[in-house]
Tab-separated table of C-alpha atoms in Angstrom:
chain	number	residue	atom	x	y	z
Z	207	UNK	CA	57.369	15.272	47.448
Z	208	UNK	CA	56.839	11.658	46.513
Z	209	UNK	CA	56.579	10.584	42.876
Z	210	UNK	CA	53.899	8.039	42.160
Z	211	UNK	CA	55.311	6.131	39.234
Z	212	UNK	CA	52.039	4.578	38.078
Z	213	UNK	CA	50.466	8.035	37.745
Z	214	UNK	CA	53.513	9.415	35.937
Z	215	UNK	CA	53.521	6.463	33.537
Z	216	UNK	CA	49.783	6.872	32.892
Z	217	UNK	CA	50.282	10.565	32.067
Z	218	UNK	CA	53.223	9.810	29.779
Z	219	UNK	CA	51.309	7.007	28.052
Z	220	UNK	CA	48.279	9.213	27.508
Z	221	UNK	CA	50.533	11.938	26.096
Z	222	UNK	CA	52.111	9.543	23.613
Z	223	UNK	CA	48.767	8.080	22.564
Z	224	UNK	CA	47.414	11.596	21.996
Z	225	UNK	CA	50.521	12.888	20.242
Z	226	UNK	CA	51.125	10.050	17.771
Z	227	UNK	CA	47.922	10.374	15.690
Z	228	UNK	CA	48.558	14.105	15.377
Z	229	UNK	CA	52.261	14.111	14.611
Z	230	UNK	CA	52.680	11.040	12.386
Z	231	UNK	CA	50.330	12.198	9.595
Z	232	UNK	CA	51.900	15.649	9.693
Z	233	UNK	CA	55.416	14.231	9.359
Z	234	UNK	CA	54.475	11.785	6.599
Z	235	UNK	CA	52.336	14.205	4.563
Z	236	UNK	CA	54.866	17.037	4.802
Z	237	UNK	CA	57.401	14.933	2.874
Z	238	UNK	CA	55.207	14.007	-0.079
Z	239	UNK	CA	53.380	16.018	-2.731
Z	240	UNK	CA	49.664	15.272	-2.750
Z	241	UNK	CA	47.691	15.456	-6.010
Z	242	UNK	CA	45.410	18.449	-6.592
Z	243	UNK	CA	42.220	16.378	-6.310
Z	244	UNK	CA	43.342	15.169	-2.862
Z	245	UNK	CA	44.024	18.715	-1.685
Z	246	UNK	CA	40.589	19.845	-2.927
Z	247	UNK	CA	38.977	16.897	-1.139
Z	248	UNK	CA	40.844	17.644	2.100
Z	249	UNK	CA	39.545	21.220	2.038
Z	250	UNK	CA	36.037	19.870	2.745
Z	251	UNK	CA	37.014	17.792	5.794
Z	252	UNK	CA	36.707	20.606	8.401
Z	253	UNK	CA	33.290	21.611	7.037
Z	254	UNK	CA	32.068	18.008	7.103
Z	255	UNK	CA	33.303	17.454	10.652
Z	256	UNK	CA	31.684	20.670	11.866
Z	257	UNK	CA	28.412	19.808	10.119
Z	258	UNK	CA	28.392	16.367	11.754
Z	259	UNK	CA	29.027	17.830	15.203
Z	260	UNK	CA	26.431	20.579	14.845
Z	261	UNK	CA	23.847	18.288	13.262
Z	262	UNK	CA	24.196	15.771	16.061
Z	263	UNK	CA	23.890	18.481	18.698
Z	264	UNK	CA	20.875	20.109	17.054
Z	265	UNK	CA	18.777	17.099	16.142
Z	266	UNK	CA	19.590	14.369	18.665
Z	267	UNK	CA	18.736	14.038	22.339
Z	268	UNK	CA	20.046	11.023	24.258
Z	269	UNK	CA	21.022	9.303	21.017
Z	270	UNK	CA	17.562	9.619	19.472
Z	271	UNK	CA	16.186	12.082	16.950
Z	272	UNK	CA	13.907	14.430	18.873
Z	273	UNK	CA	12.859	17.603	17.073
Z	274	UNK	CA	10.437	18.743	19.757
Z	275	UNK	CA	12.922	18.796	22.655
Z	276	UNK	CA	15.488	20.592	20.537
Z	277	UNK	CA	13.302	23.246	18.906
Z	278	UNK	CA	14.959	26.102	20.824
Z	279	UNK	CA	18.390	25.088	19.529
Z	280	UNK	CA	17.041	24.683	16.003
Z	281	UNK	CA	15.393	28.114	16.114
Z	282	UNK	CA	18.595	29.656	17.462
Z	283	UNK	CA	20.615	27.983	14.710
Z	284	UNK	CA	18.727	29.821	11.950
Z	285	UNK	CA	20.037	33.361	12.657
Z	286	UNK	CA	23.395	31.899	13.639
Z	287	UNK	CA	23.820	30.149	10.285
Z	288	UNK	CA	22.605	33.254	8.453
Z	289	UNK	CA	25.209	35.360	10.270
Z	290	UNK	CA	27.948	32.846	9.492
Z	291	UNK	CA	27.068	32.780	5.803
Z	292	UNK	CA	26.598	36.519	5.384
Z	293	UNK	CA	29.474	37.861	7.489
Z	294	UNK	CA	31.929	34.943	7.644
Z	295	UNK	CA	32.876	36.310	11.056
Z	296	UNK	CA	33.520	33.781	13.801
Z	297	UNK	CA	33.035	36.344	16.559
Z	298	UNK	CA	29.792	37.625	15.043
Z	299	UNK	CA	28.479	34.105	14.598
Z	300	UNK	CA	29.250	33.158	18.203
Z	301	UNK	CA	27.675	36.353	19.564
Z	302	UNK	CA	24.504	35.895	17.492
Z	303	UNK	CA	24.274	32.238	18.539
Z	304	UNK	CA	24.637	33.037	22.226
Z	305	UNK	CA	22.168	35.918	22.063
Z	306	UNK	CA	19.679	33.772	20.140
Z	307	UNK	CA	19.775	31.046	22.779
Z	308	UNK	CA	19.456	33.591	25.605
Z	309	UNK	CA	16.468	35.334	24.030
Z	310	UNK	CA	14.686	32.102	23.096
Z	311	UNK	CA	15.159	30.561	26.545
Z	312	UNK	CA	13.901	33.744	28.178
Z	313	UNK	CA	10.870	34.044	25.892
Z	314	UNK	CA	9.872	30.366	25.551
C-alpha cells in the first residue's frame, strides 16, 4: 500500500488544529483556581450555546427570519420544551420532539 504524504500531512494538520483549542484551555484552566463569579458565569455557557443553536434552527430559513416556513418546527418545539422543563430527561425530550415533528408533518 502506498502512503500519500500530502493526505497524511493534511490529516495530521487537521488533527492538531482541532485538538489545540480543546486541550490548551483545559491544561491552562486546570492549573489555576478561578473565582466563584467566573465559575457561576461559566455554568451558563452551555445553556446559551444551546439556545443560540436552537433559536437559529427554529426561526431562520436560508439566513433570514421566516416564521411561516418554520411553523411546524415552532409548534413541535412547544411540547418538547415543556417536556425538557418538566422532566429534565434528555431521552424523554428527544422522544417527544421526534414524535411531535412526525405527527405535525403527517397532519399538516
